[in-house]
Amino acid sequence: MYKPRHNRGSPDYVPSTPKFAKLSLPPDETSQRPSRPPTTACARPPTPAMASTNPRLHPTSGQPARPLKSILKKPGQAAADRTSYDSEGETLTSKQVPRSGVYAFNAQLPGVRMVPMKPPAFDLHWQLLPYDPSKSKHLLRFDTALPVEYIRFQEKGYRRKLTDADLDKPAANGQLTKMQIDFKMGPFEWEVHVKNSEGITCGDVFEAIYETFDEQLTPYERKQIPPQHRKECEEAFKLRCQVKPGLAEVELRQGLKRVDVLRHGTIFLGLTQPKSGGDWVLNLGGWPYTV
């Protein structure tokens, strides 16, 4: 029944597919190359998708996304205050930066050590300095075992009491309101603090020195007295109770004080300053002059 389709004279003739001869392929060049082991590409794990925090992409349930705001200025509308602006529902405030070109830098750089500023150096009044015949107008005699009213100017043949004007002299050539004076002798180290908001005077310094050494020794300080000096401290204590104005019984009842540790070296020999702008050092000792 299929013959009419293969008859060329039939209207339903369908030509058969032509057959071609087999062609030989060129020789394979890759067969002559050295073989290498097959490699397998490393599979890279997929990057996890970051959850978006944009409220426009994830609006709250039942609420539409907030429309974008136009950045163009509408005609006839004044410019908004630039000190604060709204960003995604949050009001942000910009920092007020001065336009003078000077900016504050508070962050400390790594490896940089902040050094405090050195206080200004002052020149003390000649009454507070060691005696110098070329600078000192008088020779000051201040025994720290006695109150300030017993300070005298040592003249040839007599002593003159300091007046209020002498004690009210400014302690320095500038406005000095705080002063620290260090004293060290053997195991004892004490500090003299002088304060006066209106300006320290020479009388303030003398009074602070006297009050510092008029304090009673603590039990710990008593143990710090070297054994070879305890007898001299007791003798200085008894002599002070006899010479100091007031009731000797009251002084004896109070016991040893800091001034007794000085033994016989209670004379004020002036203040010195080893470092410019640093603390002052108190110098005490025996009376070194023959006047």
PDB file of C-alpha atoms in Angstrom:
ATOM      1  CA  MET A   1       0.000   0.000   0.000  1.00  0.00           C
ATOM      2  CA  TYR A   2       3.034   2.296   0.321  1.00  0.00           C
ATOM      3  CA  LYS A   3       4.376   1.761  -3.155  1.00  0.00           C
ATOM      4  CA  PRO A   4       2.514   4.665  -4.765  1.00  0.00           C
ATOM      5  CA  ARG A   5       4.407   7.069  -2.433  1.00  0.00           C
ATOM      6  CA  HIS A   6       7.723   5.730  -3.738  1.00  0.00           C
ATOM      7  CA  ASN A   7       6.665   5.917  -7.382  1.00  0.00           C
ATOM      8  CA  ARG A   8       8.045   9.039  -8.904  1.00  0.00           C
ATOM      9  CA  GLY A   9       5.022   9.403 -11.151  1.00  0.00           C
ATOM     10  CA  SER A  10       2.595   9.290  -8.269  1.00  0.00           C
ATOM     11  CA  PRO A  11       1.304  12.679  -6.919  1.00  0.00           C
ATOM     12  CA  ASP A  12       2.003  11.511  -3.375  1.00  0.00           C
ATOM     13  CA  TYR A  13       5.617  10.675  -4.149  1.00  0.00           C
ATOM     14  CA  VAL A  14       8.016  11.504  -1.359  1.00  0.00           C
ATOM     15  CA  PRO A  15      11.674  11.441  -2.278  1.00  0.00           C
ATOM     16  CA  SER A  16      13.902   9.346  -0.036  1.00  0.00           C
ATOM     17  CA  THR A  17      16.726  10.861   1.994  1.00  0.00           C
ATOM     18  CA  PRO A  18      19.969  10.864   0.062  1.00  0.00           C
ATOM     19  CA  LYS A  19      22.829   8.863   1.497  1.00  0.00           C
ATOM     20  CA  PHE A  20      26.336  10.377   1.619  1.00  0.00           C
ATOM     21  CA  ALA A  21      29.620   8.571   1.794  1.00  0.00           C
ATOM     22  CA  LYS A  22      31.463   8.529   5.095  1.00  0.00           C
ATOM     23  CA  LEU A  23      34.275  11.135   5.383  1.00  0.00           C
ATOM     24  CA  SER A  24      37.434  10.388   7.313  1.00  0.00           C
ATOM     25  CA  LEU A  25      38.228  12.787  10.231  1.00  0.00           C
ATOM     26  CA  PRO A  26      41.675  14.391  10.658  1.00  0.00           C
ATOM     27  CA  PRO A  27      43.966  12.823  13.260  1.00  0.00           C
ATOM     28  CA  ASP A  28      43.379  13.954  16.862  1.00  0.00           C
ATOM     29  CA  GLU A  29      46.327  16.177  17.983  1.00  0.00           C
ATOM     30  CA  THR A  30      45.304  16.130  21.604  1.00  0.00           C
ATOM     31  CA  SER A  31      46.061  12.455  21.832  1.00  0.00           C
ATOM     32  CA  GLN A  32      49.756  13.225  21.440  1.00  0.00           C
ATOM     33  CA  ARG A  33      49.831  15.780  24.335  1.00  0.00           C
ATOM     34  CA  PRO A  34      50.819  14.596  27.842  1.00  0.00           C
ATOM     35  CA  SER A  35      47.824  13.803  29.912  1.00  0.00           C
ATOM     36  CA  ARG A  36      47.189  15.671  33.181  1.00  0.00           C
ATOM     37  CA  PRO A  37      44.943  14.750  36.035  1.00  0.00           C
ATOM     38  CA  PRO A  38      41.495  16.183  35.838  1.00  0.00           C
ATOM     39  CA  THR A  39      40.842  19.148  38.079  1.00  0.00           C
ATOM     40  CA  THR A  40      37.676  19.918  39.879  1.00  0.00           C
ATOM     41  CA  ALA A  41      36.615  23.521  40.451  1.00  0.00           C
ATOM     42  CA  CYS A  42      35.982  24.415  44.093  1.00  0.00           C
ATOM     43  CA  ALA A  43      32.425  25.179  44.710  1.00  0.00           C
ATOM     44  CA  ARG A  44      32.029  28.591  46.395  1.00  0.00           C
ATOM     45  CA  PRO A  45      29.240  28.737  48.913  1.00  0.00           C
ATOM     46  CA  PRO A  46      26.557  31.205  48.004  1.00  0.00           C
ATOM     47  CA  THR A  47      26.646  34.539  49.809  1.00  0.00           C
ATOM     48  CA  PRO A  48      23.760  34.782  52.225  1.00  0.00           C
ATOM     49  CA  ALA A  49      21.425  37.578  51.462  1.00  0.00           C
ATOM     50  CA  MET A  50      21.496  40.383  54.023  1.00  0.00           C
ATOM     51  CA  ALA A  51      18.214  41.269  55.557  1.00  0.00           C
ATOM     52  CA  SER A  52      17.239  44.763  54.569  1.00  0.00           C
ATOM     53  CA  THR A  53      16.461  47.211  57.349  1.00  0.00           C
ATOM     54  CA  ASN A  54      14.889  49.734  55.039  1.00  0.00           C
ATOM     55  CA  PRO A  55      11.364  50.403  56.338  1.00  0.00           C
ATOM     56  CA  ARG A  56      10.240  51.168  52.785  1.00  0.00           C
ATOM     57  CA  LEU A  57      10.926  47.557  51.712  1.00  0.00           C
ATOM     58  CA  HIS A  58       9.261  46.076  54.768  1.00  0.00           C
ATOM     59  CA  PRO A  59       6.444  48.373  55.835  1.00  0.00           C
ATOM     60  CA  THR A  60       4.512  47.523  58.917  1.00  0.00           C
ATOM     61  CA  SER A  61       1.425  45.437  58.495  1.00  0.00           C
ATOM     62  CA  GLY A  62      -1.581  47.428  57.356  1.00  0.00           C
ATOM     63  CA  GLN A  63       0.464  50.594  56.744  1.00  0.00           C
ATOM     64  CA  PRO A  64       1.577  51.751  53.304  1.00  0.00           C
ATOM     65  CA  ALA A  65       5.186  52.661  52.601  1.00  0.00           C
ATOM     66  CA  ARG A  66       6.062  56.303  53.232  1.00  0.00           C
ATOM     67  CA  PRO A  67       6.374  58.253  49.939  1.00  0.00           C
ATOM     68  CA  LEU A  68       9.736  59.682  48.976  1.00  0.00           C
ATOM     69  CA  LYS A  69      10.317  63.337  49.683  1.00  0.00           C
ATOM     70  CA  SER A  70      11.348  65.684  46.959  1.00  0.00           C
ATOM     71  CA  ILE A  71      14.737  67.351  47.358  1.00  0.00           C
ATOM     72  CA  LEU A  72      13.819  70.188  45.007  1.00  0.00           C
ATOM     73  CA  LYS A  73      12.907  73.490  46.526  1.00  0.00           C
ATOM     74  CA  LYS A  74       9.384  74.608  45.709  1.00  0.00           C
ATOM     75  CA  PRO A  75       8.932  78.166  44.454  1.00  0.00           C
ATOM     76  CA  GLY A  76       8.116  80.647  47.196  1.00  0.00           C
ATOM     77  CA  GLN A  77       9.070  78.217  49.996  1.00  0.00           C
ATOM     78  CA  ALA A  78      11.725  79.269  52.514  1.00  0.00           C
ATOM     79  CA  ALA A  79      14.736  77.061  53.041  1.00  0.00           C
ATOM     80  CA  ALA A  80      14.563  74.708  56.021  1.00  0.00           C
ATOM     81  CA  ASP A  81      16.785  75.159  59.043  1.00  0.00           C
ATOM     82  CA  ARG A  82      20.021  73.287  58.363  1.00  0.00           C
ATOM     83  CA  THR A  83      20.815  72.671  62.022  1.00  0.00           C
ATOM     84  CA  SER A  84      18.418  69.706  62.012  1.00  0.00           C
ATOM     85  CA  TYR A  85      16.754  67.551  59.384  1.00  0.00           C
ATOM     86  CA  ASP A  86      14.523  64.496  59.184  1.00  0.00           C
ATOM     87  CA  SER A  87      15.972  61.194  57.942  1.00  0.00           C
ATOM     88  CA  GLU A  88      13.800  58.074  57.821  1.00  0.00           C
ATOM     89  CA  GLY A  89      11.581  59.276  60.619  1.00  0.00           C
ATOM     90  CA  GLU A  90      14.545  60.326  62.852  1.00  0.00           C
ATOM     91  CA  THR A  91      15.453  63.926  63.568  1.00  0.00           C
ATOM     92  CA  LEU A  92      19.192  64.407  63.238  1.00  0.00           C
ATOM     93  CA  THR A  93      21.007  67.472  64.492  1.00  0.00           C
ATOM     94  CA  SER A  94      24.142  68.688  62.810  1.00  0.00           C
ATOM     95  CA  LYS A  95      27.124  69.900  64.837  1.00  0.00           C
ATOM     96  CA  GLN A  96      27.803  73.593  64.933  1.00  0.00           C
ATOM     97  CA  VAL A  97      31.347  73.935  63.597  1.00  0.00           C
ATOM     98  CA  PRO A  98      33.030  77.344  63.868  1.00  0.00           C
ATOM     99  CA  ARG A  99      34.164  78.874  60.618  1.00  0.00           C
ATOM    100  CA  SER A 100      37.270  80.421  62.119  1.00  0.00           C
ATOM    101  CA  GLY A 101      39.424  77.517  60.964  1.00  0.00           C
ATOM    102  CA  VAL A 102      40.298  76.435  64.520  1.00  0.00           C
ATOM    103  CA  TYR A 103      38.882  73.061  65.483  1.00  0.00           C
ATOM    104  CA  ALA A 104      38.968  71.339  68.851  1.00  0.00           C
ATOM    105  CA  PHE A 105      40.828  68.019  68.817  1.00  0.00           C
ATOM    106  CA  ASN A 106      40.071  65.931  71.869  1.00  0.00           C
ATOM    107  CA  ALA A 107      41.096  62.486  70.607  1.00  0.00           C
ATOM    108  CA  GLN A 108      44.544  61.397  71.739  1.00  0.00           C
ATOM    109  CA  LEU A 109      46.766  60.051  68.993  1.00  0.00           C
ATOM    110  CA  PRO A 110      48.363  56.640  69.566  1.00  0.00           C
ATOM    111  CA  GLY A 111      51.850  56.919  70.976  1.00  0.00           C
ATOM    112  CA  VAL A 112      51.384  60.567  72.029  1.00  0.00           C
ATOM    113  CA  ARG A 113      51.693  61.340  75.739  1.00  0.00           C
ATOM    114  CA  MET A 114      49.771  64.339  76.990  1.00  0.00           C
ATOM    115  CA  VAL A 115      51.961  66.516  79.199  1.00  0.00           C
ATOM    116  CA  PRO A 116      50.293  69.021  81.530  1.00  0.00           C
ATOM    117  CA  MET A 117      51.185  72.631  80.993  1.00  0.00           C
ATOM    118  CA  LYS A 118      53.873  73.957  83.309  1.00  0.00           C
ATOM    119  CA  PRO A 119      52.606  76.649  85.677  1.00  0.00           C
ATOM    120  CA  PRO A 120      54.172  80.081  85.284  1.00  0.00           C
ATOM    121  CA  ALA A 121      57.296  80.798  87.294  1.00  0.00           C
ATOM    122  CA  PHE A 122      57.075  83.453  90.008  1.00  0.00           C
ATOM    123  CA  ASP A 123      59.725  85.473  91.784  1.00  0.00           C
ATOM    124  CA  LEU A 124      59.160  85.378  95.532  1.00  0.00           C
ATOM    125  CA  HIS A 125      59.474  88.299  97.894  1.00  0.00           C
ATOM    126  CA  TRP A 126      62.902  88.698  99.442  1.00  0.00           C
ATOM    127  CA  GLN A 127      61.469  87.844 102.908  1.00  0.00           C
ATOM    128  CA  LEU A 128      60.744  84.294 101.692  1.00  0.00           C
ATOM    129  CA  LEU A 129      64.095  83.680  99.996  1.00  0.00           C
ATOM    130  CA  PRO A 130      67.421  82.685 101.556  1.00  0.00           C
ATOM    131  CA  TYR A 131      69.268  85.668 102.944  1.00  0.00           C
ATOM    132  CA  ASP A 132      71.366  87.479 100.334  1.00  0.00           C
ATOM    133  CA  PRO A 133      73.135  90.698 101.457  1.00  0.00           C
ATOM    134  CA  SER A 134      72.911  92.087  97.909  1.00  0.00           C
ATOM    135  CA  LYS A 135      69.113  91.534  97.582  1.00  0.00           C
ATOM    136  CA  SER A 136      67.656  91.173 101.089  1.00  0.00           C
ATOM    137  CA  LYS A 137      66.833  94.451 102.829  1.00  0.00           C
ATOM    138  CA  HIS A 138      66.927  92.879 106.280  1.00  0.00           C
ATOM    139  CA  LEU A 139      67.964  89.642 107.957  1.00  0.00           C
ATOM    140  CA  LEU A 140      64.790  87.730 108.866  1.00  0.00           C
ATOM    141  CA  ARG A 141      64.709  85.574 111.993  1.00  0.00           C
ATOM    142  CA  PHE A 142      61.813  83.119 112.038  1.00  0.00           C
ATOM    143  CA  ASP A 143      61.845  80.290 114.568  1.00  0.00           C
ATOM    144  CA  THR A 144      59.170  77.787 113.451  1.00  0.00           C
ATOM    145  CA  ALA A 145      58.730  76.676 117.083  1.00  0.00           C
ATOM    146  CA  LEU A 146      57.159  80.073 117.908  1.00  0.00           C
ATOM    147  CA  PRO A 147      54.065  81.806 116.471  1.00  0.00           C
ATOM    148  CA  VAL A 148      54.299  84.287 113.610  1.00  0.00           C
ATOM    149  CA  GLU A 149      54.072  87.361 115.868  1.00  0.00           C
ATOM    150  CA  TYR A 150      57.548  86.472 117.191  1.00  0.00           C
ATOM    151  CA  ILE A 151      59.240  86.875 113.798  1.00  0.00           C
ATOM    152  CA  ARG A 152      61.872  89.631 113.911  1.00  0.00           C
ATOM    153  CA  PHE A 153      64.170  91.562 111.615  1.00  0.00           C
ATOM    154  CA  GLN A 154      67.688  91.031 112.936  1.00  0.00           C
ATOM    155  CA  GLU A 155      69.612  94.300 112.963  1.00  0.00           C
ATOM    156  CA  LYS A 156      72.977  95.112 114.432  1.00  0.00           C
ATOM    157  CA  GLY A 157      72.496  95.161 118.156  1.00  0.00           C
ATOM    158  CA  TYR A 158      68.696  94.840 118.198  1.00  0.00           C
ATOM    159  CA  ARG A 159      65.671  93.072 116.701  1.00  0.00           C
ATOM    160  CA  ARG A 160      62.669  94.748 115.158  1.00  0.00           C
ATOM    161  CA  LYS A 161      59.196  93.235 115.056  1.00  0.00           C
ATOM    162  CA  LEU A 162      57.526  92.868 111.674  1.00  0.00           C
ATOM    163  CA  THR A 163      54.623  95.217 111.086  1.00  0.00           C
ATOM    164  CA  ASP A 164      51.333  94.330 109.433  1.00  0.00           C
ATOM    165  CA  ALA A 165      52.571  96.043 106.277  1.00  0.00           C
ATOM    166  CA  ASP A 166      55.584  93.713 106.204  1.00  0.00           C
ATOM    167  CA  LEU A 167      53.405  90.609 106.597  1.00  0.00           C
ATOM    168  CA  ASP A 168      50.905  91.832 103.974  1.00  0.00           C
ATOM    169  CA  LYS A 169      53.543  92.062 101.255  1.00  0.00           C
ATOM    170  CA  PRO A 170      52.626  89.902  98.215  1.00  0.00           C
ATOM    171  CA  ALA A 171      54.474  86.617  98.309  1.00  0.00           C
ATOM    172  CA  ALA A 172      55.292  86.807  94.581  1.00  0.00           C
ATOM    173  CA  ASN A 173      55.496  89.298  91.754  1.00  0.00           C
ATOM    174  CA  GLY A 174      52.254  87.884  90.282  1.00  0.00           C
ATOM    175  CA  GLN A 175      48.811  86.776  91.422  1.00  0.00           C
ATOM    176  CA  LEU A 176      49.743  83.628  93.344  1.00  0.00           C
ATOM    177  CA  THR A 177      46.689  81.932  94.910  1.00  0.00           C
ATOM    178  CA  LYS A 178      47.986  78.392  95.570  1.00  0.00           C
ATOM    179  CA  MET A 179      51.375  77.270  96.748  1.00  0.00           C
ATOM    180  CA  GLN A 180      52.854  73.930  97.798  1.00  0.00           C
ATOM    181  CA  ILE A 181      56.026  73.778  99.858  1.00  0.00           C
ATOM    182  CA  ASP A 182      57.801  70.438 100.354  1.00  0.00           C
ATOM    183  CA  PHE A 183      59.971  69.498 103.305  1.00  0.00           C
ATOM    184  CA  LYS A 184      62.011  66.338 103.742  1.00  0.00           C
ATOM    185  CA  MET A 185      64.368  65.334 106.521  1.00  0.00           C
ATOM    186  CA  GLY A 186      65.347  61.722 107.005  1.00  0.00           C
ATOM    187  CA  PRO A 187      62.253  59.502 107.094  1.00  0.00           C
ATOM    188  CA  PHE A 188      59.895  62.484 107.416  1.00  0.00           C
ATOM    189  CA  GLU A 189      58.221  64.167 104.463  1.00  0.00           C
ATOM    190  CA  TRP A 190      55.635  66.897 104.954  1.00  0.00           C
ATOM    191  CA  GLU A 191      53.857  69.322 102.664  1.00  0.00           C
ATOM    192  CA  VAL A 192      52.868  72.904 103.415  1.00  0.00           C
ATOM    193  CA  HIS A 193      49.807  74.118 101.498  1.00  0.00           C
ATOM    194  CA  VAL A 194      49.126  77.838 101.221  1.00  0.00           C
ATOM    195  CA  LYS A 195      45.905  79.201  99.691  1.00  0.00           C
ATOM    196  CA  ASN A 196      44.474  82.680  99.349  1.00  0.00           C
ATOM    197  CA  SER A 197      42.013  83.551  96.591  1.00  0.00           C
ATOM    198  CA  GLU A 198      42.935  87.230  96.852  1.00  0.00           C
ATOM    199  CA  GLY A 199      46.657  86.547  96.567  1.00  0.00           C
ATOM    200  CA  ILE A 200      49.115  84.886  98.932  1.00  0.00           C
ATOM    201  CA  THR A 201      51.048  87.190 101.236  1.00  0.00           C
ATOM    202  CA  CYS A 202      54.285  86.672 103.148  1.00  0.00           C
ATOM    203  CA  GLY A 203      52.259  86.364 106.344  1.00  0.00           C
ATOM    204  CA  ASP A 204      50.193  83.564 104.793  1.00  0.00           C
ATOM    205  CA  VAL A 205      53.354  81.587 104.059  1.00  0.00           C
ATOM    206  CA  PHE A 206      54.780  82.077 107.562  1.00  0.00           C
ATOM    207  CA  GLU A 207      51.471  81.105 109.173  1.00  0.00           C
ATOM    208  CA  ALA A 208      51.103  77.950 107.044  1.00  0.00           C
ATOM    209  CA  ILE A 209      54.647  76.828 107.914  1.00  0.00           C
ATOM    210  CA  TYR A 210      54.067  77.337 111.626  1.00  0.00           C
ATOM    211  CA  GLU A 211      50.730  75.492 111.627  1.00  0.00           C
ATOM    212  CA  THR A 212      52.188  72.561 109.660  1.00  0.00           C
ATOM    213  CA  PHE A 213      54.950  71.930 112.216  1.00  0.00           C
ATOM    214  CA  ASP A 214      52.709  72.643 115.207  1.00  0.00           C
ATOM    215  CA  GLU A 215      50.765  69.411 114.584  1.00  0.00           C
ATOM    216  CA  GLN A 216      51.144  66.437 116.922  1.00  0.00           C
ATOM    217  CA  LEU A 217      53.057  63.401 115.761  1.00  0.00           C
ATOM    218  CA  THR A 218      51.029  60.364 114.812  1.00  0.00           C
ATOM    219  CA  PRO A 219      51.872  56.967 116.364  1.00  0.00           C
ATOM    220  CA  TYR A 220      53.440  55.960 113.060  1.00  0.00           C
ATOM    221  CA  GLU A 221      55.601  59.096 112.978  1.00  0.00           C
ATOM    222  CA  ARG A 222      56.742  58.445 116.536  1.00  0.00           C
ATOM    223  CA  LYS A 223      58.070  55.047 115.458  1.00  0.00           C
ATOM    224  CA  GLN A 224      59.928  56.701 112.574  1.00  0.00           C
ATOM    225  CA  ILE A 225      62.189  58.696 114.920  1.00  0.00           C
ATOM    226  CA  PRO A 226      65.678  57.190 114.733  1.00  0.00           C
ATOM    227  CA  PRO A 227      66.769  55.740 118.102  1.00  0.00           C
ATOM    228  CA  GLN A 228      69.887  57.939 118.236  1.00  0.00           C
ATOM    229  CA  HIS A 229      67.720  61.091 117.919  1.00  0.00           C
ATOM    230  CA  ARG A 230      64.990  60.309 120.411  1.00  0.00           C
ATOM    231  CA  LYS A 231      66.832  61.844 123.352  1.00  0.00           C
ATOM    232  CA  GLU A 232      67.435  65.098 121.455  1.00  0.00           C
ATOM    233  CA  CYS A 233      63.772  65.208 120.418  1.00  0.00           C
ATOM    234  CA  GLU A 234      62.718  64.875 124.050  1.00  0.00           C
ATOM    235  CA  GLU A 235      65.075  67.710 125.079  1.00  0.00           C
ATOM    236  CA  ALA A 236      63.772  69.944 122.265  1.00  0.00           C
ATOM    237  CA  PHE A 237      60.212  69.142 123.332  1.00  0.00           C
ATOM    238  CA  LYS A 238      60.813  70.188 126.955  1.00  0.00           C
ATOM    239  CA  LEU A 239      62.643  73.354 125.912  1.00  0.00           C
ATOM    240  CA  ARG A 240      59.800  74.353 123.580  1.00  0.00           C
ATOM    241  CA  CYS A 241      57.232  73.904 126.337  1.00  0.00           C
ATOM    242  CA  GLN A 242      59.245  76.283 128.566  1.00  0.00           C
ATOM    243  CA  VAL A 243      59.922  78.959 125.944  1.00  0.00           C
ATOM    244  CA  LYS A 244      56.594  78.982 124.059  1.00  0.00           C
ATOM    245  CA  PRO A 245      54.125  81.482 125.503  1.00  0.00           C
ATOM    246  CA  GLY A 246      51.182  79.922 127.320  1.00  0.00           C
ATOM    247  CA  LEU A 247      50.785  77.213 129.866  1.00  0.00           C
ATOM    248  CA  ALA A 248      53.655  74.726 129.844  1.00  0.00           C
ATOM    249  CA  GLU A 249      51.369  72.052 131.248  1.00  0.00           C
ATOM    250  CA  VAL A 250      49.126  72.255 128.174  1.00  0.00           C
ATOM    251  CA  GLU A 251      52.060  71.822 125.822  1.00  0.00           C
ATOM    252  CA  LEU A 252      53.430  68.945 127.855  1.00  0.00           C
ATOM    253  CA  ARG A 253      50.038  67.236 127.767  1.00  0.00           C
ATOM    254  CA  GLN A 254      49.889  67.450 123.958  1.00  0.00           C
ATOM    255  CA  GLY A 255      53.147  65.563 123.582  1.00  0.00           C
ATOM    256  CA  LEU A 256      55.681  65.580 120.765  1.00  0.00           C
ATOM    257  CA  LYS A 257      54.989  67.649 117.681  1.00  0.00           C
ATOM    258  CA  ARG A 258      56.564  67.808 114.250  1.00  0.00           C
ATOM    259  CA  VAL A 259      58.720  70.768 115.234  1.00  0.00           C
ATOM    260  CA  ASP A 260      60.338  68.668 117.974  1.00  0.00           C
ATOM    261  CA  VAL A 261      61.652  66.216 115.365  1.00  0.00           C
ATOM    262  CA  LEU A 262      63.708  69.101 113.950  1.00  0.00           C
ATOM    263  CA  ARG A 263      65.530  69.201 117.296  1.00  0.00           C
ATOM    264  CA  HIS A 264      67.599  72.407 117.191  1.00  0.00           C
ATOM    265  CA  GLY A 265      67.188  73.105 113.486  1.00  0.00           C
ATOM    266  CA  THR A 266      63.955  75.098 113.595  1.00  0.00           C
ATOM    267  CA  ILE A 267      65.174  78.344 111.962  1.00  0.00           C
ATOM    268  CA  PHE A 268      63.627  79.353 108.636  1.00  0.00           C
ATOM    269  CA  LEU A 269      66.377  79.587 105.996  1.00  0.00           C
ATOM    270  CA  GLY A 270      64.210  80.510 103.003  1.00  0.00           C
ATOM    271  CA  LEU A 271      62.440  78.788 100.136  1.00  0.00           C
ATOM    272  CA  THR A 272      64.136  77.441  97.026  1.00  0.00           C
ATOM    273  CA  GLN A 273      62.747  76.114  93.746  1.00  0.00           C
ATOM    274  CA  PRO A 274      64.818  73.349  92.126  1.00  0.00           C
ATOM    275  CA  LYS A 275      62.731  73.382  88.923  1.00  0.00           C
ATOM    276  CA  SER A 276      61.253  76.435  87.292  1.00  0.00           C
ATOM    277  CA  GLY A 277      57.492  76.411  87.802  1.00  0.00           C
ATOM    278  CA  GLY A 278      57.659  73.456  90.234  1.00  0.00           C
ATOM    279  CA  ASP A 279      56.998  73.141  93.943  1.00  0.00           C
ATOM    280  CA  TRP A 280      59.013  75.103  96.459  1.00  0.00           C
ATOM    281  CA  VAL A 281      61.305  73.492  99.016  1.00  0.00           C
ATOM    282  CA  LEU A 282      61.474  74.554 102.651  1.00  0.00           C
ATOM    283  CA  ASN A 283      64.940  74.910 104.145  1.00  0.00           C
ATOM    284  CA  LEU A 284      65.288  74.736 107.936  1.00  0.00           C
ATOM    285  CA  GLY A 285      68.337  74.568 110.175  1.00  0.00           C
ATOM    286  CA  GLY A 286      70.250  76.241 112.952  1.00  0.00           C
ATOM    287  CA  TRP A 287      70.957  79.967 113.124  1.00  0.00           C
ATOM    288  CA  PRO A 288      73.962  80.341 110.774  1.00  0.00           C
ATOM    289  CA  TYR A 289      74.693  84.045 111.249  1.00  0.00           C
ATOM    290  CA  THR A 290      76.824  85.840 113.807  1.00  0.00           C
ATOM    291  CA  VAL A 291      74.784  89.056 113.855  1.00  0.00           C
TER     292      VAL A 291
END
